[in-house]
XYZ file of C-alpha atoms in Angstrom:
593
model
C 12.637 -37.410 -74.470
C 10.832 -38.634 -71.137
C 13.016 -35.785 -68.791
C 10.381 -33.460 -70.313
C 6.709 -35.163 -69.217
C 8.693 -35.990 -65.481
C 9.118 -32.193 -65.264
C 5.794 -31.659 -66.248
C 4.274 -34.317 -63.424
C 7.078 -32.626 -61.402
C 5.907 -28.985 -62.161
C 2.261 -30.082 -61.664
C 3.087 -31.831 -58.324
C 4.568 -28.473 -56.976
C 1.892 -26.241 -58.357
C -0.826 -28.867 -56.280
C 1.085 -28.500 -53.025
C 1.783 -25.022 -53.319
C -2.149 -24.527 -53.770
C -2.359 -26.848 -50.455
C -0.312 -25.256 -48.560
C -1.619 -22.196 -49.084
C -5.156 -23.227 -48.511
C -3.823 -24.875 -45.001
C -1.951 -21.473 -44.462
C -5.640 -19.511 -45.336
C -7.151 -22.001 -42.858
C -5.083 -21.605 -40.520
C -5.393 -17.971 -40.967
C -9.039 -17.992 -40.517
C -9.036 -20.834 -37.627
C -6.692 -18.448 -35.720
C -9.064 -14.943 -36.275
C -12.350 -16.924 -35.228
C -10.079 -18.387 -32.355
C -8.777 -14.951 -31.068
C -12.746 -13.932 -32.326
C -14.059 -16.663 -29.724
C -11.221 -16.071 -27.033
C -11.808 -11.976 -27.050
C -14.666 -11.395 -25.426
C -13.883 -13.725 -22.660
C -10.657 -12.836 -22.239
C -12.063 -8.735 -21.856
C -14.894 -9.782 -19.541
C -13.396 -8.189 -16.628
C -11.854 -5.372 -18.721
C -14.323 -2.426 -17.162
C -14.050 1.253 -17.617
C -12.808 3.214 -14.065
C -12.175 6.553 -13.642
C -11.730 8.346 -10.519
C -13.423 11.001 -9.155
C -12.146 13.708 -6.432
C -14.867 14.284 -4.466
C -13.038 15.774 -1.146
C -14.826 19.525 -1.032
C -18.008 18.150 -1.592
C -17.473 15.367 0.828
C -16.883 18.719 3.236
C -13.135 17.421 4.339
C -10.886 20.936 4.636
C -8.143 19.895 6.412
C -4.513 21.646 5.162
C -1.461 19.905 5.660
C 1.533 22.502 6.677
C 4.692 21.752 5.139
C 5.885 24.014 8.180
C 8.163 25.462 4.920
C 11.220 27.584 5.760
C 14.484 29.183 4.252
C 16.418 26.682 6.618
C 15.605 24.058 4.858
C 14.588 21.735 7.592
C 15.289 18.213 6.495
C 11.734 17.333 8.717
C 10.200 19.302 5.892
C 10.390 17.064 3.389
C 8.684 13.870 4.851
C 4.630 14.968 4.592
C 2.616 12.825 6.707
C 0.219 10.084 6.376
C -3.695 9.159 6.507
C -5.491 6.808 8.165
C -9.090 4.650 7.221
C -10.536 3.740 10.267
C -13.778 2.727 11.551
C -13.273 4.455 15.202
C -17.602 4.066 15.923
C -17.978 1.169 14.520
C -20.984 1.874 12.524
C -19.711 -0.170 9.389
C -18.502 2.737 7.413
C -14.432 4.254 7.150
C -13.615 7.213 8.666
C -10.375 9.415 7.779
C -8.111 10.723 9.790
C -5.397 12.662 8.491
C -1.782 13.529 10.062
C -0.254 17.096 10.973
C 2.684 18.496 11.421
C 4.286 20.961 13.834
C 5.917 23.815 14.377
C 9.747 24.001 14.185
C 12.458 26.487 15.358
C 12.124 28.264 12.372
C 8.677 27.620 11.831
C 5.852 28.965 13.410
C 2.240 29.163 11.911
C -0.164 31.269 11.920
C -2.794 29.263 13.884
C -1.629 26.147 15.920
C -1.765 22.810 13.576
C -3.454 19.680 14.629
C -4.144 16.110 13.156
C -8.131 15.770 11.855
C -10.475 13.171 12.449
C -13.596 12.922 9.724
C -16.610 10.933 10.591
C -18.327 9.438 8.088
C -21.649 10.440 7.876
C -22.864 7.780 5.525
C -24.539 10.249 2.697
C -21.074 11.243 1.336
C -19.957 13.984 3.458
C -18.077 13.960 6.377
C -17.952 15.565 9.750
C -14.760 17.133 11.319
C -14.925 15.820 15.137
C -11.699 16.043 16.093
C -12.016 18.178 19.273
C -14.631 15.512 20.934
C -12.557 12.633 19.883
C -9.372 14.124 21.541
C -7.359 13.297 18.836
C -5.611 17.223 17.437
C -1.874 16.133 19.319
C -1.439 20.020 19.452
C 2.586 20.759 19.617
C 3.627 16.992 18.076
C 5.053 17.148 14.760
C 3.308 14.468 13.619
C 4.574 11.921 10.639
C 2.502 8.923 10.273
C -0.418 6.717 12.063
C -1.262 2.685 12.378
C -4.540 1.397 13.161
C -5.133 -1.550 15.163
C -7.417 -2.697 18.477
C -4.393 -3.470 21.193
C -7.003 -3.877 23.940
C -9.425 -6.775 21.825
C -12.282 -4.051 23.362
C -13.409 -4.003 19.546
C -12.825 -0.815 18.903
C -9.671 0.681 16.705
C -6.889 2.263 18.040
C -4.427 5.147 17.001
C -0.750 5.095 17.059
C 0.557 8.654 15.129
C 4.499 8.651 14.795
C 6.199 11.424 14.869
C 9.409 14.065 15.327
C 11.074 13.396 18.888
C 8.045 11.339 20.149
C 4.749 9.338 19.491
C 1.638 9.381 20.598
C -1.015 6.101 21.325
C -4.282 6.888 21.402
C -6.758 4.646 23.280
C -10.477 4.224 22.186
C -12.985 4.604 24.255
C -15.646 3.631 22.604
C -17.804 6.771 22.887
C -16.315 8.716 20.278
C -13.369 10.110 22.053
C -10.262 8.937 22.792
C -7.432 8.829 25.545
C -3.958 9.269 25.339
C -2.429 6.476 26.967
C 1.236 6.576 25.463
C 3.189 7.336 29.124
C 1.105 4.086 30.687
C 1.975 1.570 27.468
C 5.548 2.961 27.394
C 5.530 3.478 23.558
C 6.645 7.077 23.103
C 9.496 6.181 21.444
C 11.240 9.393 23.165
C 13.882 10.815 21.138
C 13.360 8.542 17.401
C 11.882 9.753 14.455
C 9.403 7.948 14.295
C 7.534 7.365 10.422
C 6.078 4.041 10.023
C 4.572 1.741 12.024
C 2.202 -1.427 11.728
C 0.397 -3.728 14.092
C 0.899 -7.536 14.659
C 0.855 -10.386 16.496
C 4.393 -11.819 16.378
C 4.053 -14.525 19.102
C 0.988 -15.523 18.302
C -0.684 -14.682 21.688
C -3.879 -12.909 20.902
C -2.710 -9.243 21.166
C -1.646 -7.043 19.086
C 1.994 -5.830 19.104
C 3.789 -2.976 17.524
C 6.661 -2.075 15.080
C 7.280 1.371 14.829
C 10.169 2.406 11.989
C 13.124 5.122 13.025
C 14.774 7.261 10.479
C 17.556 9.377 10.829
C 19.627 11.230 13.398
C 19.248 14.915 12.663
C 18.429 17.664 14.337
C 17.931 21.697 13.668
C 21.386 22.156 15.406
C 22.639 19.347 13.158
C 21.351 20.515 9.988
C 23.373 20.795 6.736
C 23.506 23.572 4.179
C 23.065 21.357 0.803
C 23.218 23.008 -2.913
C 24.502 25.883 -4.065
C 25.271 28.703 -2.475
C 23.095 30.850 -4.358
C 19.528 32.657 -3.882
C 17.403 30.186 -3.956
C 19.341 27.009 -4.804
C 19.838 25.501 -1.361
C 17.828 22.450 -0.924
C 17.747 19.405 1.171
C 20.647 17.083 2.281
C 20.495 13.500 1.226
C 20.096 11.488 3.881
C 23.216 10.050 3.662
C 24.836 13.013 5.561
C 23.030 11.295 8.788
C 23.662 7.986 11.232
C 20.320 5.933 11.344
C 18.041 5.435 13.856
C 16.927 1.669 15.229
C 13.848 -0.273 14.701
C 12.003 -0.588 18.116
C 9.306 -3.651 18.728
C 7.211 -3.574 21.325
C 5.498 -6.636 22.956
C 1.610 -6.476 23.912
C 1.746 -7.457 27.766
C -1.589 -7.722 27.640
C -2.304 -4.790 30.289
C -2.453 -1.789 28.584
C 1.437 -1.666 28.691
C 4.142 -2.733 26.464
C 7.588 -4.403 26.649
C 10.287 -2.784 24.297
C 11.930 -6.000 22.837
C 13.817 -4.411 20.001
C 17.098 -5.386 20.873
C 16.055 -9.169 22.203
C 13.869 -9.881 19.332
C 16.927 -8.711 16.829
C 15.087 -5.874 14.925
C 16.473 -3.247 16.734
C 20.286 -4.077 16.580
C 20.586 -3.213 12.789
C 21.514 0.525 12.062
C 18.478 1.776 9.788
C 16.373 4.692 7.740
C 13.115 3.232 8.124
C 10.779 4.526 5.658
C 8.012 2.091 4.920
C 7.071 -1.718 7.186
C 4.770 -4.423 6.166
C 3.967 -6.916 8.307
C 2.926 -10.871 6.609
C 4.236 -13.761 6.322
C 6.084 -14.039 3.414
C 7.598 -17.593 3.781
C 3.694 -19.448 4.517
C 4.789 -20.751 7.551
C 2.118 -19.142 9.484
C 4.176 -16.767 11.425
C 4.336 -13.518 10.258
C 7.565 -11.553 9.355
C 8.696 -8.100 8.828
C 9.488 -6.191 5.412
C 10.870 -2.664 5.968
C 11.816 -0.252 3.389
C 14.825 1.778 3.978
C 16.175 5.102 3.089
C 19.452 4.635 0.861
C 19.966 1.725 3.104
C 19.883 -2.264 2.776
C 16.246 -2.924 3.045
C 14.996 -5.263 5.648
C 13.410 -8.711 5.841
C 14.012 -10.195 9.454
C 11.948 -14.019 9.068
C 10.307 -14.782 12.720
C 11.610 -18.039 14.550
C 8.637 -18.848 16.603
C 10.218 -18.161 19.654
C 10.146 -13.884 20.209
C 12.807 -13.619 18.353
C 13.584 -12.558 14.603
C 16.436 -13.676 12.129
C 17.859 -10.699 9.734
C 17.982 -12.465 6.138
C 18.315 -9.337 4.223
C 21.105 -9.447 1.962
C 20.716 -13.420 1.542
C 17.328 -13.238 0.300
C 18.094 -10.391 -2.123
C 15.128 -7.877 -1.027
C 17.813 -5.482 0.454
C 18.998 -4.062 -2.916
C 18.255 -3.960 -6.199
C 19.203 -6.150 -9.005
C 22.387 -4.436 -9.732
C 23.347 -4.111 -6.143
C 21.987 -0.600 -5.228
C 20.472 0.588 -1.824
C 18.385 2.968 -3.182
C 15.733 5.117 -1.640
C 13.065 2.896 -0.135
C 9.863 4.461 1.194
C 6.881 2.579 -0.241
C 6.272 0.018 0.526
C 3.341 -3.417 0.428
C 3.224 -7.056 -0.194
C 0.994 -9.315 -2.675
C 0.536 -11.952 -4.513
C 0.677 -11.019 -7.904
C 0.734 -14.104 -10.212
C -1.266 -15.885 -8.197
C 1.160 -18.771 -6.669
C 0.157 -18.014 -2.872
C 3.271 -16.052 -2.254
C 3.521 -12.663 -1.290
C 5.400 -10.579 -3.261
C 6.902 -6.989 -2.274
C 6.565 -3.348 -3.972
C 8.892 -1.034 -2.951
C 8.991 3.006 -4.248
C 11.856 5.064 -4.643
C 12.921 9.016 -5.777
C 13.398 10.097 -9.374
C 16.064 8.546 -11.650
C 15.613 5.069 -9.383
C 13.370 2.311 -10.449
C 10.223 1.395 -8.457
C 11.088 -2.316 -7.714
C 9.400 -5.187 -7.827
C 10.584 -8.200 -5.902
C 9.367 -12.087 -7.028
C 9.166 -14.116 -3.851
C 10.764 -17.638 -5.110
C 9.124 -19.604 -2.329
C 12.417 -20.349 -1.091
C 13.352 -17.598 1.329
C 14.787 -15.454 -1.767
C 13.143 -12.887 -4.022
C 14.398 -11.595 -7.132
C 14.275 -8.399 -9.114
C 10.962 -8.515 -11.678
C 10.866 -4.665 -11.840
C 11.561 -5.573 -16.095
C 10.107 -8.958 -16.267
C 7.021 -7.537 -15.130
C 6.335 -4.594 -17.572
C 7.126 -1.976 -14.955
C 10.749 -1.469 -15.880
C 11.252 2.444 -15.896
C 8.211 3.481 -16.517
C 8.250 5.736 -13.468
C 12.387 7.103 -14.163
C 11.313 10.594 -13.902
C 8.840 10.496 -10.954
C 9.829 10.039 -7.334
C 7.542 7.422 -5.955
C 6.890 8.250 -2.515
C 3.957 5.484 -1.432
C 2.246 3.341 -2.667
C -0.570 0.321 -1.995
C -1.559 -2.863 -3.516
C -5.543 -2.856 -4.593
C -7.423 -4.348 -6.895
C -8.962 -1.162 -8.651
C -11.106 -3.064 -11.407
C -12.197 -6.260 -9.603
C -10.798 -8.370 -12.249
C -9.450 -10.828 -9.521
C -5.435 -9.550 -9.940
C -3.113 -6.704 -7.150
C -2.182 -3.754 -9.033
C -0.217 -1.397 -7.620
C -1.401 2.544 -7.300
C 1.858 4.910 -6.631
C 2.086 7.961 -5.365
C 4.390 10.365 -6.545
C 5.923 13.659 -5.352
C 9.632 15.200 -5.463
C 10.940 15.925 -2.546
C 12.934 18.751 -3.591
C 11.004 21.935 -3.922
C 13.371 23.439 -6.512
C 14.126 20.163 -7.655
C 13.575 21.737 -11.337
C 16.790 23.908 -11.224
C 18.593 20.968 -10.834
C 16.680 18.574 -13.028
C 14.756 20.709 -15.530
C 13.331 17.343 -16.618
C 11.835 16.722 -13.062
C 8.765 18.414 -11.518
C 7.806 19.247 -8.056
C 4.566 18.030 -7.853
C 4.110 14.818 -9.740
C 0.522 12.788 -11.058
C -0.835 9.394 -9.471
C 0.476 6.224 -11.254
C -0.997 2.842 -11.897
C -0.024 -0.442 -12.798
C -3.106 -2.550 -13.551
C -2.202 -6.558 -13.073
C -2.744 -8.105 -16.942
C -2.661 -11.565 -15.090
C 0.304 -13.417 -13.660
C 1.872 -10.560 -12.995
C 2.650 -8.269 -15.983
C 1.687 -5.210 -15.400
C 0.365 -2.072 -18.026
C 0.357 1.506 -17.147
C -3.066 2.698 -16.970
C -2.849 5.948 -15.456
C -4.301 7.821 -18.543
C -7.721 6.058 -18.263
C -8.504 6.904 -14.827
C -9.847 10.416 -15.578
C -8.115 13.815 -15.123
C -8.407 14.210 -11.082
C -6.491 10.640 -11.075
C -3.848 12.574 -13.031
C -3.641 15.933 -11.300
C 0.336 16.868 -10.122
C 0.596 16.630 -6.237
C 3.650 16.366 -3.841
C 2.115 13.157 -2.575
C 3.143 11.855 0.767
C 0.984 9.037 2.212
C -1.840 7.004 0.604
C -4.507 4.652 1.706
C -7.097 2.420 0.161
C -10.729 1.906 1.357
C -13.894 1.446 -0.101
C -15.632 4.248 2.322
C -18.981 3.961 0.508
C -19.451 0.424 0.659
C -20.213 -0.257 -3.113
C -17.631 -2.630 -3.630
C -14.719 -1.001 -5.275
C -11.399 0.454 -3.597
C -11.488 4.357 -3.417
C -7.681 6.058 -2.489
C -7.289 9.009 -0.048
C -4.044 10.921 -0.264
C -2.148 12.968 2.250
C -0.417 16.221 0.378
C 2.520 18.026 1.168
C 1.649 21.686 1.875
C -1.760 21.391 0.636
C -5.318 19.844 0.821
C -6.153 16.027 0.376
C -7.541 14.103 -2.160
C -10.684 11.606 -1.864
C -10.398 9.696 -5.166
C -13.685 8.219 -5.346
C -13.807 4.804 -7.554
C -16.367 5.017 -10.315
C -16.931 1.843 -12.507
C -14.706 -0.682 -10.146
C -17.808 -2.425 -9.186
C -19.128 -3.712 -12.909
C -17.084 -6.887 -11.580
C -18.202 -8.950 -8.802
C -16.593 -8.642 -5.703
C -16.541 -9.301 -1.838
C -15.193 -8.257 1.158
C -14.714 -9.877 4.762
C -14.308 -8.179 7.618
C -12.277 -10.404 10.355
C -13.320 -10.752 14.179
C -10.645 -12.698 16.511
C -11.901 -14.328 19.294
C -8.270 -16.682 20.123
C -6.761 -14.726 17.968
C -6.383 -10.860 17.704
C -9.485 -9.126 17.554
C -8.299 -7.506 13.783
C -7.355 -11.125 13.115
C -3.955 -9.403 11.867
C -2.193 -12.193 10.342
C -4.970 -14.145 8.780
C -4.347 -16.195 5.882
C -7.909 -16.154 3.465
C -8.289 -18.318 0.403
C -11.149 -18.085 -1.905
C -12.181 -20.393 -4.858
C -14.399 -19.496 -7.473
C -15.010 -21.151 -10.533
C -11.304 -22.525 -10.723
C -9.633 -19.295 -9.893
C -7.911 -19.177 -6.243
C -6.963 -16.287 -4.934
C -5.011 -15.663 -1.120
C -4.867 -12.569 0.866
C -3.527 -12.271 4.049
C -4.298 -9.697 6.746
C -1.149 -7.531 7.425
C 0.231 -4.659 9.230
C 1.447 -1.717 7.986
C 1.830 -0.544 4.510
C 2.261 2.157 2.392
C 4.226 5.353 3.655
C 3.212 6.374 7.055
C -0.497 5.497 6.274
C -3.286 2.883 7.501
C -5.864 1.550 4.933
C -9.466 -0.310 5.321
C -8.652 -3.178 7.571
C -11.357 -5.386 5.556
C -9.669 -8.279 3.428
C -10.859 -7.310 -1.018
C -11.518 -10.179 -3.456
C -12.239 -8.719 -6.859
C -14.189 -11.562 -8.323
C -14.797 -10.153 -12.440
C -17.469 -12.194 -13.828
C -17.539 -14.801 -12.053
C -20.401 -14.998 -10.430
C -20.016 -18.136 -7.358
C -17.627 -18.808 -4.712
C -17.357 -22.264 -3.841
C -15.770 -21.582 -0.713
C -13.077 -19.054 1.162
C -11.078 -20.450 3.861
C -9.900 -18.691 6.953
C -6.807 -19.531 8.582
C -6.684 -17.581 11.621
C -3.096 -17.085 13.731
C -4.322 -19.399 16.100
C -4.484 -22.175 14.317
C -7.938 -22.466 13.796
C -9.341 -22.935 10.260
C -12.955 -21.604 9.443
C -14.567 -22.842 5.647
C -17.378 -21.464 4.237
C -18.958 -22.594 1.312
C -21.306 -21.820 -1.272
C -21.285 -17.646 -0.903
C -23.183 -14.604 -2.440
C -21.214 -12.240 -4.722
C -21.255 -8.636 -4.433
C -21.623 -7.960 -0.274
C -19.989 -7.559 2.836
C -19.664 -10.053 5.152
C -18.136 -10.582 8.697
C -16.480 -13.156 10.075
C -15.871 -14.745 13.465
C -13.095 -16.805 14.537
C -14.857 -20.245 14.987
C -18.450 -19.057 14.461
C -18.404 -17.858 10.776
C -20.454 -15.332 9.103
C -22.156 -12.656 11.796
C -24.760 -10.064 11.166
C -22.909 -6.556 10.646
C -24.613 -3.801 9.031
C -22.328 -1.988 6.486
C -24.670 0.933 4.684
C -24.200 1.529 1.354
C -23.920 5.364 0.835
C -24.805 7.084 -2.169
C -23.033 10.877 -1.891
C -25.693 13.326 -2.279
C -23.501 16.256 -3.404
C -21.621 13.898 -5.933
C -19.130 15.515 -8.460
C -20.707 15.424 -11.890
């Protein structure tokens, strides 16, 4: 007789809680939704719109790259060359200079081919003065270029790479330039030379130079690959060929050089150099090398502090891939991007590869995020050729632009799937380092096919955001001309050694604003046989002060500045601080619409 009121209470008990916990769960509910509400608009602050415009014919650039094409199927054929930002006058805006081929045994053009060098004119356009500069390197086949000041004079030099020999240009400081490669003793007579970077390894105040070596093949040497059918043959793999060395050469401080590959230990390893960077990627203030191989281990030789170099390749797991595969390196740049002061490393590689991403640990080892990350194989069907870190929106995070191109002409009778010329990728940085492909937002030019070779990053019109300019096999360049980037804040710093370098190559720059830190560091090399805007990028999003951004310079000596305005240029000099510079701001006056 009671059992039946107790179920009752017990009934009415569950219907109460039931209503409470669904009024918690509706609260909840609604707490969450005026959270996210609250968090939203915050967290897409620095979420701008960016699209990219190719402005090249109206800038008035015409140079034509010559894939120097043939039935023989030259393996030389393949490579492209690379582009260089520079500012050779040193009138505060980029220049370009772009990298030509040569003629081959079973090449010949129909006009001789030479490298271009565009001034900037500061208005948008650009002026072809490559015959007073001294800089068309008629009859070298030509592959890549590195920009750096060897002399400290304070004005850029020009190191091209090439087929059989390179070339070192000296500047002069009037506009034209010398070649002063038989003095130095940096022809690196006989190599095929593709990238190379600038650096001070010792620490001495000069600049020194790695220069990258592929592979040993010649016409006599070269390999009928494919079918044997009309119009099937197509180029070896490079795997039919020994390697080339690595050559270093030491600044003597005299216009001449010291080759100290073999002492230093870079040159005694066998290798299919593709792609160098040149940082410090274990913060110890000395900077190391990163090079990007050709179906080969991958390099990473740590500097000792004493001239010399220790190979740590395979031990710190940057020389293959997660699953143990030397794939086919070419791209490559270092960055920090989750923001732990370590530099981490990009490298690109051909179609049905992955595009890896290596996580430095911060104990001399690096492992495989290409999945973690959000990249995964986004890119299976693309062959990524080079590729830069930049920081396209401002929103304070790397992402990674990637060029793409096959390098197989025909490459769709053997992979129907897979196209000859390829569109631009990008990765844009969500934070911490997970990465979305953005590609599709960046406007139609951003996403026309090319068979991209090199790629470099500047911002050529001084409005604070990163434009691209791209090297094409076969065909004319690109000037991708950043459109919206600067809606975040920004700031750049220009570096001027005085113990150090003059480039202040190997710089170590920290910036603080409102509780986000962000470090760059000043490197050599990059990309695929390219050179970008020496200036050090902070994209800054909404935040609006810097407390302060601290200079570490190679030689030890540590410059703070505090308290600094958003949204300019600045330079800075090695125990001085901020010095007047002019750096016009350009708008283009033929501007695509």
């Amino acid at each position: 007789m009671r059992k039946k009121p107790e179920a009752g209470r017990r009934r009415f008990l569950v219907s109460v809680w039931s209503a409470i916990l669904a009024l918690t769960a509706a609260l909840v509910v609604i707490f969450h939704q005026q959270a996210l509400a609250r968090q939203t608009p915050k967290a897409q602050d620095s979420r701008i719109s960016v699209r990219y415009t190719d402005v090249r014919k109206d800038a008035g650039i015409t140079f034509l790259e010559d894939s120097t094409q043939s039935e023989e199927k030259y393996y030389l054929e393949t490579m492209g060359t690379g582009v260089a930002w520079l500012d050779y006058d040193q009138d505060g805006l980029m220049d370009l200079f772009f990298v030509q081929s040569g003629e081959t045994d079973a090449y010949k053009p129909p006009h001789p081919l030479r490298s271009e060098l565009y001034h900037n004119n500061g208005d948008g356009t650009f002026t072809d003065v490559t015959e007073k500069a001294g800089l068309g390197g008629a009859g070298h086949y030509g592959q890549g270029v590195a920009v750096g000041d060897f002399d400290n004079d304070g004005y850029p030099d020009l190191y091209v790479t090439g087929y059989g020999r390179a070339i070192l240009y000296h500047n002069n400081g009037d506009g034209t330039f010398t070649n002063v490669t038989a003095k130095a003793g940096v022809a690196d007579e006989g190599g095929w030379s593709t990238s190379a970077g600038w650096f001070d390894y010792d620490k001495d105040g000069w600049l020194d130079l790695l220069v990258t070596n592929y592979i040993e093949w010649t016409p006599k040497t070269n390999l009928w690959c494919g079918e044997r059918r009309p119009g099937y043959r197509s180029y070896c793999n490079p795997g039919n060929y020994k390697g080339q060395k690595t050559k270093l050469y030491h600044n003597n401080h005299d216009g001449t050089f010291t080759d100290v590959s073999d002492s230093s230990g870079v040159g005694k390893p066998e290798s299919k150099g593709m792609g160098v960077v040149l940082a410090d990627f274990n913060n110890d203030g000395w900077p190391d090398i990163a090079i990007a191989n050709d179906t080969w281990p991958n390099f990473l030789f740590l500097n000792k502090h004493d001239g010399t170099f220790e190979d740590v390749s395979l031990v710190s797991g940057l020389a293959a891939s997660e699953d143990g595969r030397y794939e086919a390196g070419m791209g490559i740049d270092a960055a920090d991007v989750d923001g732990d002061g370590w530099l981490d490393v990009y490298i690109t590689h051909l179609d049905f590869e992955l595009n890896r991403l290596y996580h430095n640990n911060r104990d001399g080892t690096f492992d495989d995020y290409t999945y973690r990350s959000g990249i995964g194989n986004k890119a299976i069907l693309l062959s990524g050729v080079s590729m830069k870190f930049l920081d396209y929106d401002n929103d304070g995070w790397n992402d990674i632009v990637q060029l793409n191109g096959a390098m197989l002409d025909n490459v769709q009778l053997y992979h129907s799937e897979v196209s000859y010329k390829e569109p631009l990728l990008m990765f844009r940085n969500l934070g911490k380092g997970q990465f979305e492909k953005a590609s599709d937002s960046l406007g139609p030019d951003f996403l026309r096919p090319v068979a991209g070779r090199g790629i470099a990053t500047a911002d050529y019109d001084n409005d604070g955001d990163i434009d691209i300019a791209i090297n094409n096999r076969g065909d004319y360049p690109e000037l991708l001309r950043n459109d919206g980037g600067n809606l975040n804040h920004w700031l750049e710093v220009l570096l001027i050694g005085t113990r150090s370098n003059r480039d202040g190559i190997g710089a170590s720059l920290k910036l603080t604003s409102e509780g986000f830190v962000h470090v760059e560091q000043s490197k050599g090399g990059m990309s695929y046989m390219s050179a970008s805007d020496p200036r050090i990028f902070f994209g800054l999003g909404r935040r609006t002060k810097i407390e302060s951004l601290e200079i570490t310079w190679p030689s030890g000596q540590v410059d703070k500045l505090t308290s600094l305005a958003v949204d300019r240029i600045i330079a800075v000099k090695e125990g001085t601080g901020i010095v007047a510079r002019s750096f016009p701001k350009i708008r283009p006056k033929a501007a695509s619409q």
